[in-house]
Amino acid sequence: MDPVSKLIAAYKIPVGPWGKSFIDFIVTYFQWFFDALSAVLEWGVEGTTFLLLQSPPVILALALAGVAYWLQKSRVLAAVVFIGLLFIINQGLWKETVQTLVLVVFATALSMLIGVPLGIWAAHKPRVWRVTQPVLDLMQTMPTFVYLIPILILFGLGAAPALIVTVIFAMPAPVRMTYLGLTSIPKPMLEAGESFGATKRQLLWKVELPAALPSIMAGLTQCIMLSLSMVVFATLIGAPSLGNPVNKALANRNIPLGIEAGLAIVILAIILDRVLAVKAGAKK
């Protein structure tokens, strides 16, 4: 190492110790809050999973195929959903698939509930967007393992920390797509609404959101796919999902189990994508 590099490295900025001190401070004074939040989320996720698993797998698969048909009015899509779920049942991965589906639905719902209002706020307040944009960049580029470490310390193992880390990872998508949809609305459309005497609230609900709906729905689809990928990875911190058989296959070099779990993840991803992506396209 050259002298200049040695000089720079000799005065290391203690970013790591600062971060540890911050986490220690949060744990010391706010652990009660994280414990309560974890208990509520755990109760919601595990309760929903338990209720769904009480139904016979074939009946639940039929119900999900019916939901697909109701959303898209496509018999072909409903049949594909049902056949795909039957294959997952045949491979003995139904419980893990339901656990994954529940976590994805919860994570997507929370991400949209937070992300869409934040995107609306940022679209109407340029200063908010200037502050939000670098935060979103950081959230999307941060290595996944870095997310897991503080969440594991604050929430421990289980479904709750997996849900929280998934929301953090997936939320930037609806924020960005909502912002993009609202800022891409033609000005004449907004001026027409204002000329008819629409208030800001009426303009938002009757002009802006309907016009930005295709972009928001695209954000929903992205959010689902990001949630699915993160939920599978979050099995490292105790997430009950299809990531568990994947990890077992890796640990034991079990190629058949790895193929089965991988196909189940792919089938679930295709089902979620087609059921909602077609819906988004239909709204354009």
JSON list of C-alpha atoms in Angstrom, two decimals, residues 82-268:
[
{"chain": "A", "resi": 82, "resn": "PHE", "atom": "CA", "xyz": [-55.34, -24.55, -10.39]},
{"chain": "A", "resi": 83, "resn": "ILE", "atom": "CA", "xyz": [-52.98, -26.92, -12.24]},
{"chain": "A", "resi": 84, "resn": "GLY", "atom": "CA", "xyz": [-49.93, -25.09, -10.88]},
{"chain": "A", "resi": 85, "resn": "LEU", "atom": "CA", "xyz": [-51.22, -25.34, -7.31]},
{"chain": "A", "resi": 86, "resn": "LEU", "atom": "CA", "xyz": [-52.03, -29.04, -7.81]},
{"chain": "A", "resi": 87, "resn": "PHE", "atom": "CA", "xyz": [-48.42, -29.59, -8.86]},
{"chain": "A", "resi": 88, "resn": "ILE", "atom": "CA", "xyz": [-47.23, -27.88, -5.67]},
{"chain": "A", "resi": 89, "resn": "ILE", "atom": "CA", "xyz": [-49.54, -30.10, -3.60]},
{"chain": "A", "resi": 90, "resn": "ASN", "atom": "CA", "xyz": [-48.18, -33.14, -5.45]},
{"chain": "A", "resi": 91, "resn": "GLN", "atom": "CA", "xyz": [-44.61, -32.15, -4.53]},
{"chain": "A", "resi": 92, "resn": "GLY", "atom": "CA", "xyz": [-45.47, -31.95, -0.81]},
{"chain": "A", "resi": 93, "resn": "LEU", "atom": "CA", "xyz": [-44.74, -28.21, -0.55]},
{"chain": "A", "resi": 94, "resn": "TRP", "atom": "CA", "xyz": [-48.25, -26.91, 0.08]},
{"chain": "A", "resi": 95, "resn": "LYS", "atom": "CA", "xyz": [-47.65, -25.68, 3.65]},
{"chain": "A", "resi": 96, "resn": "GLU", "atom": "CA", "xyz": [-44.52, -23.76, 2.66]},
{"chain": "A", "resi": 97, "resn": "THR", "atom": "CA", "xyz": [-46.34, -22.28, -0.34]},
{"chain": "A", "resi": 98, "resn": "VAL", "atom": "CA", "xyz": [-49.22, -21.01, 1.81]},
{"chain": "A", "resi": 99, "resn": "GLN", "atom": "CA", "xyz": [-46.74, -19.53, 4.29]},
{"chain": "A", "resi": 100, "resn": "THR", "atom": "CA", "xyz": [-44.93, -17.78, 1.45]},
{"chain": "A", "resi": 101, "resn": "LEU", "atom": "CA", "xyz": [-48.18, -16.51, -0.07]},
{"chain": "A", "resi": 102, "resn": "VAL", "atom": "CA", "xyz": [-49.38, -15.06, 3.25]},
{"chain": "A", "resi": 103, "resn": "LEU", "atom": "CA", "xyz": [-46.09, -13.25, 3.84]},
{"chain": "A", "resi": 104, "resn": "VAL", "atom": "CA", "xyz": [-46.09, -11.86, 0.30]},
{"chain": "A", "resi": 105, "resn": "VAL", "atom": "CA", "xyz": [-49.69, -10.62, 0.61]},
{"chain": "A", "resi": 106, "resn": "PHE", "atom": "CA", "xyz": [-49.03, -8.99, 4.00]},
{"chain": "A", "resi": 107, "resn": "ALA", "atom": "CA", "xyz": [-45.76, -7.41, 2.82]},
{"chain": "A", "resi": 108, "resn": "THR", "atom": "CA", "xyz": [-47.33, -6.12, -0.40]},
{"chain": "A", "resi": 109, "resn": "ALA", "atom": "CA", "xyz": [-50.33, -4.66, 1.43]},
{"chain": "A", "resi": 110, "resn": "LEU", "atom": "CA", "xyz": [-48.14, -2.83, 3.95]},
{"chain": "A", "resi": 111, "resn": "SER", "atom": "CA", "xyz": [-45.77, -1.63, 1.21]},
{"chain": "A", "resi": 112, "resn": "MET", "atom": "CA", "xyz": [-48.64, -0.21, -0.83]},
{"chain": "A", "resi": 113, "resn": "LEU", "atom": "CA", "xyz": [-50.29, 1.39, 2.23]},
{"chain": "A", "resi": 114, "resn": "ILE", "atom": "CA", "xyz": [-47.04, 3.20, 2.99]},
{"chain": "A", "resi": 115, "resn": "GLY", "atom": "CA", "xyz": [-45.65, 3.65, -0.51]},
{"chain": "A", "resi": 116, "resn": "VAL", "atom": "CA", "xyz": [-48.64, 5.07, -2.40]},
{"chain": "A", "resi": 117, "resn": "PRO", "atom": "CA", "xyz": [-49.37, 7.93, 0.06]},
{"chain": "A", "resi": 118, "resn": "LEU", "atom": "CA", "xyz": [-45.65, 8.70, 0.24]},
{"chain": "A", "resi": 119, "resn": "GLY", "atom": "CA", "xyz": [-45.49, 8.79, -3.57]},
{"chain": "A", "resi": 120, "resn": "ILE", "atom": "CA", "xyz": [-48.49, 11.12, -3.70]},
{"chain": "A", "resi": 121, "resn": "TRP", "atom": "CA", "xyz": [-46.89, 13.41, -1.12]},
{"chain": "A", "resi": 122, "resn": "ALA", "atom": "CA", "xyz": [-43.57, 13.44, -2.98]},
{"chain": "A", "resi": 123, "resn": "ALA", "atom": "CA", "xyz": [-45.31, 14.18, -6.30]},
{"chain": "A", "resi": 124, "resn": "HIS", "atom": "CA", "xyz": [-46.97, 17.27, -4.82]},
{"chain": "A", "resi": 125, "resn": "LYS", "atom": "CA", "xyz": [-43.99, 18.43, -2.78]},
{"chain": "A", "resi": 126, "resn": "PRO", "atom": "CA", "xyz": [-40.71, 18.65, -4.74]},
{"chain": "A", "resi": 127, "resn": "ARG", "atom": "CA", "xyz": [-38.72, 19.12, -1.52]},
{"chain": "A", "resi": 128, "resn": "VAL", "atom": "CA", "xyz": [-40.10, 15.85, -0.18]},
{"chain": "A", "resi": 129, "resn": "TRP", "atom": "CA", "xyz": [-39.04, 14.06, -3.37]},
{"chain": "A", "resi": 130, "resn": "ARG", "atom": "CA", "xyz": [-35.52, 15.51, -3.14]},
{"chain": "A", "resi": 131, "resn": "VAL", "atom": "CA", "xyz": [-35.21, 14.05, 0.35]},
{"chain": "A", "resi": 132, "resn": "THR", "atom": "CA", "xyz": [-37.00, 10.79, -0.46]},
{"chain": "A", "resi": 133, "resn": "GLN", "atom": "CA", "xyz": [-35.11, 9.92, -3.66]},
{"chain": "A", "resi": 134, "resn": "PRO", "atom": "CA", "xyz": [-31.67, 9.25, -2.09]},
{"chain": "A", "resi": 135, "resn": "VAL", "atom": "CA", "xyz": [-33.34, 7.26, 0.71]},
{"chain": "A", "resi": 136, "resn": "LEU", "atom": "CA", "xyz": [-35.08, 5.08, -1.87]},
{"chain": "A", "resi": 137, "resn": "ASP", "atom": "CA", "xyz": [-31.80, 4.65, -3.75]},
{"chain": "A", "resi": 138, "resn": "LEU", "atom": "CA", "xyz": [-30.16, 3.50, -0.51]},
{"chain": "A", "resi": 139, "resn": "MET", "atom": "CA", "xyz": [-33.00, 1.07, 0.26]},
{"chain": "A", "resi": 140, "resn": "GLN", "atom": "CA", "xyz": [-32.82, -0.48, -3.22]},
{"chain": "A", "resi": 141, "resn": "THR", "atom": "CA", "xyz": [-29.02, -0.78, -3.43]},
{"chain": "A", "resi": 142, "resn": "MET", "atom": "CA", "xyz": [-28.28, -1.88, 0.13]},
{"chain": "A", "resi": 143, "resn": "PRO", "atom": "CA", "xyz": [-27.05, -5.51, 0.19]},
{"chain": "A", "resi": 144, "resn": "THR", "atom": "CA", "xyz": [-29.71, -7.83, 1.55]},
{"chain": "A", "resi": 145, "resn": "PHE", "atom": "CA", "xyz": [-27.57, -9.13, 4.40]},
{"chain": "A", "resi": 146, "resn": "VAL", "atom": "CA", "xyz": [-27.22, -5.58, 5.72]},
{"chain": "A", "resi": 147, "resn": "TYR", "atom": "CA", "xyz": [-31.01, -5.42, 6.11]},
{"chain": "A", "resi": 148, "resn": "LEU", "atom": "CA", "xyz": [-31.10, -8.69, 8.00]},
{"chain": "A", "resi": 149, "resn": "ILE", "atom": "CA", "xyz": [-28.56, -7.82, 10.71]},
{"chain": "A", "resi": 150, "resn": "PRO", "atom": "CA", "xyz": [-30.33, -4.89, 12.46]},
{"chain": "A", "resi": 151, "resn": "ILE", "atom": "CA", "xyz": [-33.79, -6.42, 11.94]},
{"chain": "A", "resi": 152, "resn": "LEU", "atom": "CA", "xyz": [-32.58, -9.65, 13.54]},
{"chain": "A", "resi": 153, "resn": "ILE", "atom": "CA", "xyz": [-31.23, -7.72, 16.55]},
{"chain": "A", "resi": 154, "resn": "LEU", "atom": "CA", "xyz": [-34.42, -5.69, 17.01]},
{"chain": "A", "resi": 155, "resn": "PHE", "atom": "CA", "xyz": [-37.06, -8.35, 16.31]},
{"chain": "A", "resi": 156, "resn": "GLY", "atom": "CA", "xyz": [-35.35, -11.70, 16.68]},
{"chain": "A", "resi": 157, "resn": "LEU", "atom": "CA", "xyz": [-36.29, -14.70, 14.54]},
{"chain": "A", "resi": 158, "resn": "GLY", "atom": "CA", "xyz": [-39.67, -15.45, 12.99]},
{"chain": "A", "resi": 159, "resn": "ALA", "atom": "CA", "xyz": [-42.30, -14.22, 10.59]},
{"chain": "A", "resi": 160, "resn": "ALA", "atom": "CA", "xyz": [-42.45, -10.65, 11.97]},
{"chain": "A", "resi": 161, "resn": "PRO", "atom": "CA", "xyz": [-38.82, -9.68, 11.18]},
{"chain": "A", "resi": 162, "resn": "ALA", "atom": "CA", "xyz": [-39.14, -11.37, 7.77]},
{"chain": "A", "resi": 163, "resn": "LEU", "atom": "CA", "xyz": [-42.25, -9.29, 7.06]},
{"chain": "A", "resi": 164, "resn": "ILE", "atom": "CA", "xyz": [-40.58, -6.04, 8.13]},
{"chain": "A", "resi": 165, "resn": "VAL", "atom": "CA", "xyz": [-37.42, -6.60, 6.11]},
{"chain": "A", "resi": 166, "resn": "THR", "atom": "CA", "xyz": [-39.54, -7.49, 3.08]},
{"chain": "A", "resi": 167, "resn": "VAL", "atom": "CA", "xyz": [-41.55, -4.28, 3.40]},
{"chain": "A", "resi": 168, "resn": "ILE", "atom": "CA", "xyz": [-38.34, -2.24, 3.59]},
{"chain": "A", "resi": 169, "resn": "PHE", "atom": "CA", "xyz": [-36.99, -3.98, 0.50]},
{"chain": "A", "resi": 170, "resn": "ALA", "atom": "CA", "xyz": [-40.19, -3.76, -1.60]},
{"chain": "A", "resi": 171, "resn": "MET", "atom": "CA", "xyz": [-41.61, -0.37, -0.59]},
{"chain": "A", "resi": 172, "resn": "PRO", "atom": "CA", "xyz": [-39.47, 1.80, -2.93]},
{"chain": "A", "resi": 173, "resn": "ALA", "atom": "CA", "xyz": [-41.24, 0.32, -5.98]},
{"chain": "A", "resi": 174, "resn": "PRO", "atom": "CA", "xyz": [-44.75, 1.67, -5.23]},
{"chain": "A", "resi": 175, "resn": "VAL", "atom": "CA", "xyz": [-43.28, 5.00, -4.08]},
{"chain": "A", "resi": 176, "resn": "ARG", "atom": "CA", "xyz": [-41.40, 5.50, -7.34]},
{"chain": "A", "resi": 177, "resn": "MET", "atom": "CA", "xyz": [-44.19, 4.27, -9.61]},
{"chain": "A", "resi": 178, "resn": "THR", "atom": "CA", "xyz": [-46.81, 6.40, -7.86]},
{"chain": "A", "resi": 179, "resn": "TYR", "atom": "CA", "xyz": [-44.56, 9.44, -8.14]},
{"chain": "A", "resi": 180, "resn": "LEU", "atom": "CA", "xyz": [-43.89, 8.68, -11.81]},
{"chain": "A", "resi": 181, "resn": "GLY", "atom": "CA", "xyz": [-47.57, 8.22, -12.60]},
{"chain": "A", "resi": 182, "resn": "LEU", "atom": "CA", "xyz": [-48.64, 11.47, -10.94]},
{"chain": "A", "resi": 183, "resn": "THR", "atom": "CA", "xyz": [-45.83, 13.60, -12.37]},
{"chain": "A", "resi": 184, "resn": "SER", "atom": "CA", "xyz": [-46.45, 12.23, -15.89]},
{"chain": "A", "resi": 185, "resn": "ILE", "atom": "CA", "xyz": [-50.05, 13.47, -16.06]},
{"chain": "A", "resi": 186, "resn": "PRO", "atom": "CA", "xyz": [-50.45, 16.03, -18.88]},
{"chain": "A", "resi": 187, "resn": "LYS", "atom": "CA", "xyz": [-50.87, 19.56, -17.56]},
{"chain": "A", "resi": 188, "resn": "PRO", "atom": "CA", "xyz": [-53.92, 20.26, -19.80]},
{"chain": "A", "resi": 189, "resn": "MET", "atom": "CA", "xyz": [-55.76, 17.47, -17.97]},
{"chain": "A", "resi": 190, "resn": "LEU", "atom": "CA", "xyz": [-55.05, 19.07, -14.61]},
{"chain": "A", "resi": 191, "resn": "GLU", "atom": "CA", "xyz": [-55.93, 22.52, -15.91]},
{"chain": "A", "resi": 192, "resn": "ALA", "atom": "CA", "xyz": [-59.23, 21.21, -17.21]},
{"chain": "A", "resi": 193, "resn": "GLY", "atom": "CA", "xyz": [-60.10, 19.86, -13.78]},
{"chain": "A", "resi": 194, "resn": "GLU", "atom": "CA", "xyz": [-59.17, 23.13, -12.13]},
{"chain": "A", "resi": 195, "resn": "SER", "atom": "CA", "xyz": [-61.22, 25.10, -14.66]},
{"chain": "A", "resi": 196, "resn": "PHE", "atom": "CA", "xyz": [-64.32, 23.14, -13.60]},
{"chain": "A", "resi": 197, "resn": "GLY", "atom": "CA", "xyz": [-63.76, 24.25, -10.03]},
{"chain": "A", "resi": 198, "resn": "ALA", "atom": "CA", "xyz": [-62.33, 21.03, -8.61]},
{"chain": "A", "resi": 199, "resn": "THR", "atom": "CA", "xyz": [-60.68, 21.32, -5.21]},
{"chain": "A", "resi": 200, "resn": "LYS", "atom": "CA", "xyz": [-57.25, 19.80, -4.62]},
{"chain": "A", "resi": 201, "resn": "ARG", "atom": "CA", "xyz": [-58.84, 16.75, -3.01]},
{"chain": "A", "resi": 202, "resn": "GLN", "atom": "CA", "xyz": [-61.32, 16.30, -5.88]},
{"chain": "A", "resi": 203, "resn": "LEU", "atom": "CA", "xyz": [-58.50, 16.78, -8.39]},
{"chain": "A", "resi": 204, "resn": "LEU", "atom": "CA", "xyz": [-56.48, 14.07, -6.68]},
{"chain": "A", "resi": 205, "resn": "TRP", "atom": "CA", "xyz": [-59.27, 11.48, -6.44]},
{"chain": "A", "resi": 206, "resn": "LYS", "atom": "CA", "xyz": [-61.11, 12.14, -9.71]},
{"chain": "A", "resi": 207, "resn": "VAL", "atom": "CA", "xyz": [-58.31, 13.17, -12.08]},
{"chain": "A", "resi": 208, "resn": "GLU", "atom": "CA", "xyz": [-54.81, 12.38, -10.85]},
{"chain": "A", "resi": 209, "resn": "LEU", "atom": "CA", "xyz": [-55.23, 8.92, -9.30]},
{"chain": "A", "resi": 210, "resn": "PRO", "atom": "CA", "xyz": [-57.36, 7.52, -12.17]},
{"chain": "A", "resi": 211, "resn": "ALA", "atom": "CA", "xyz": [-54.82, 8.81, -14.68]},
{"chain": "A", "resi": 212, "resn": "ALA", "atom": "CA", "xyz": [-51.89, 7.40, -12.68]},
{"chain": "A", "resi": 213, "resn": "LEU", "atom": "CA", "xyz": [-53.59, 4.05, -11.98]},
{"chain": "A", "resi": 214, "resn": "PRO", "atom": "CA", "xyz": [-51.68, 2.04, -14.66]},
{"chain": "A", "resi": 215, "resn": "SER", "atom": "CA", "xyz": [-48.38, 3.20, -13.17]},
{"chain": "A", "resi": 216, "resn": "ILE", "atom": "CA", "xyz": [-49.56, 2.45, -9.63]},
{"chain": "A", "resi": 217, "resn": "MET", "atom": "CA", "xyz": [-50.65, -1.03, -10.69]},
{"chain": "A", "resi": 218, "resn": "ALA", "atom": "CA", "xyz": [-47.24, -1.59, -12.29]},
{"chain": "A", "resi": 219, "resn": "GLY", "atom": "CA", "xyz": [-45.75, -0.62, -8.94]},
{"chain": "A", "resi": 220, "resn": "LEU", "atom": "CA", "xyz": [-48.00, -3.20, -7.28]},
{"chain": "A", "resi": 221, "resn": "THR", "atom": "CA", "xyz": [-46.74, -5.93, -9.60]},
{"chain": "A", "resi": 222, "resn": "GLN", "atom": "CA", "xyz": [-43.11, -4.96, -8.96]},
{"chain": "A", "resi": 223, "resn": "CYS", "atom": "CA", "xyz": [-43.80, -4.90, -5.23]},
{"chain": "A", "resi": 224, "resn": "ILE", "atom": "CA", "xyz": [-45.19, -8.44, -5.32]},
{"chain": "A", "resi": 225, "resn": "MET", "atom": "CA", "xyz": [-42.18, -9.81, -7.19]},
{"chain": "A", "resi": 226, "resn": "LEU", "atom": "CA", "xyz": [-39.73, -8.04, -4.88]},
{"chain": "A", "resi": 227, "resn": "SER", "atom": "CA", "xyz": [-41.64, -9.29, -1.84]},
{"chain": "A", "resi": 228, "resn": "LEU", "atom": "CA", "xyz": [-41.55, -12.86, -3.12]},
{"chain": "A", "resi": 229, "resn": "SER", "atom": "CA", "xyz": [-37.80, -12.77, -3.71]},
{"chain": "A", "resi": 230, "resn": "MET", "atom": "CA", "xyz": [-37.13, -11.26, -0.29]},
{"chain": "A", "resi": 231, "resn": "VAL", "atom": "CA", "xyz": [-39.50, -13.58, 1.59]},
{"chain": "A", "resi": 232, "resn": "VAL", "atom": "CA", "xyz": [-37.63, -16.58, 0.20]},
{"chain": "A", "resi": 233, "resn": "PHE", "atom": "CA", "xyz": [-34.31, -15.06, 1.19]},
{"chain": "A", "resi": 234, "resn": "ALA", "atom": "CA", "xyz": [-35.60, -14.01, 4.64]},
{"chain": "A", "resi": 235, "resn": "THR", "atom": "CA", "xyz": [-35.77, -17.64, 5.66]},
{"chain": "A", "resi": 236, "resn": "LEU", "atom": "CA", "xyz": [-32.28, -16.95, 7.03]},
{"chain": "A", "resi": 237, "resn": "ILE", "atom": "CA", "xyz": [-33.94, -15.02, 9.87]},
{"chain": "A", "resi": 238, "resn": "GLY", "atom": "CA", "xyz": [-36.68, -17.54, 10.48]},
{"chain": "A", "resi": 239, "resn": "ALA", "atom": "CA", "xyz": [-39.23, -16.75, 7.78]},
{"chain": "A", "resi": 240, "resn": "PRO", "atom": "CA", "xyz": [-41.59, -19.70, 7.26]},
{"chain": "A", "resi": 241, "resn": "SER", "atom": "CA", "xyz": [-41.54, -19.97, 3.48]},
{"chain": "A", "resi": 242, "resn": "LEU", "atom": "CA", "xyz": [-40.35, -21.92, 0.47]},
{"chain": "A", "resi": 243, "resn": "GLY", "atom": "CA", "xyz": [-36.90, -20.70, 1.31]},
{"chain": "A", "resi": 244, "resn": "ASN", "atom": "CA", "xyz": [-36.64, -23.41, 3.97]},
{"chain": "A", "resi": 245, "resn": "PRO", "atom": "CA", "xyz": [-36.54, -26.37, 1.53]},
{"chain": "A", "resi": 246, "resn": "VAL", "atom": "CA", "xyz": [-34.18, -24.36, -0.67]},
{"chain": "A", "resi": 247, "resn": "ASN", "atom": "CA", "xyz": [-31.78, -23.89, 2.25]},
{"chain": "A", "resi": 248, "resn": "LYS", "atom": "CA", "xyz": [-32.08, -27.57, 3.17]},
{"chain": "A", "resi": 249, "resn": "ALA", "atom": "CA", "xyz": [-31.28, -28.53, -0.40]},
{"chain": "A", "resi": 250, "resn": "LEU", "atom": "CA", "xyz": [-28.21, -26.28, -0.40]},
{"chain": "A", "resi": 251, "resn": "ALA", "atom": "CA", "xyz": [-26.99, -27.54, 2.98]},
{"chain": "A", "resi": 252, "resn": "ASN", "atom": "CA", "xyz": [-27.39, -31.22, 2.08]},
{"chain": "A", "resi": 253, "resn": "ARG", "atom": "CA", "xyz": [-26.65, -30.93, -1.66]},
{"chain": "A", "resi": 254, "resn": "ASN", "atom": "CA", "xyz": [-30.11, -32.38, -2.23]},
{"chain": "A", "resi": 255, "resn": "ILE", "atom": "CA", "xyz": [-30.63, -31.71, -5.94]},
{"chain": "A", "resi": 256, "resn": "PRO", "atom": "CA", "xyz": [-34.17, -33.21, -6.19]},
{"chain": "A", "resi": 257, "resn": "LEU", "atom": "CA", "xyz": [-35.45, -31.08, -3.27]},
{"chain": "A", "resi": 258, "resn": "GLY", "atom": "CA", "xyz": [-33.81, -27.99, -4.73]},
{"chain": "A", "resi": 259, "resn": "ILE", "atom": "CA", "xyz": [-35.50, -28.56, -8.10]},
{"chain": "A", "resi": 260, "resn": "GLU", "atom": "CA", "xyz": [-38.88, -29.16, -6.47]},
{"chain": "A", "resi": 261, "resn": "ALA", "atom": "CA", "xyz": [-38.68, -26.06, -4.26]},
{"chain": "A", "resi": 262, "resn": "GLY", "atom": "CA", "xyz": [-37.36, -23.96, -7.13]},
{"chain": "A", "resi": 263, "resn": "LEU", "atom": "CA", "xyz": [-40.22, -24.98, -9.40]},
{"chain": "A", "resi": 264, "resn": "ALA", "atom": "CA", "xyz": [-42.74, -24.21, -6.63]},
{"chain": "A", "resi": 265, "resn": "ILE", "atom": "CA", "xyz": [-41.29, -20.70, -6.28]},
{"chain": "A", "resi": 266, "resn": "VAL", "atom": "CA", "xyz": [-41.39, -20.16, -10.04]},
{"chain": "A", "resi": 267, "resn": "ILE", "atom": "CA", "xyz": [-45.00, -21.37, -10.26]},
{"chain": "A", "resi": 268, "resn": "LEU", "atom": "CA", "xyz": [-46.07, -19.08, -7.41]}
]
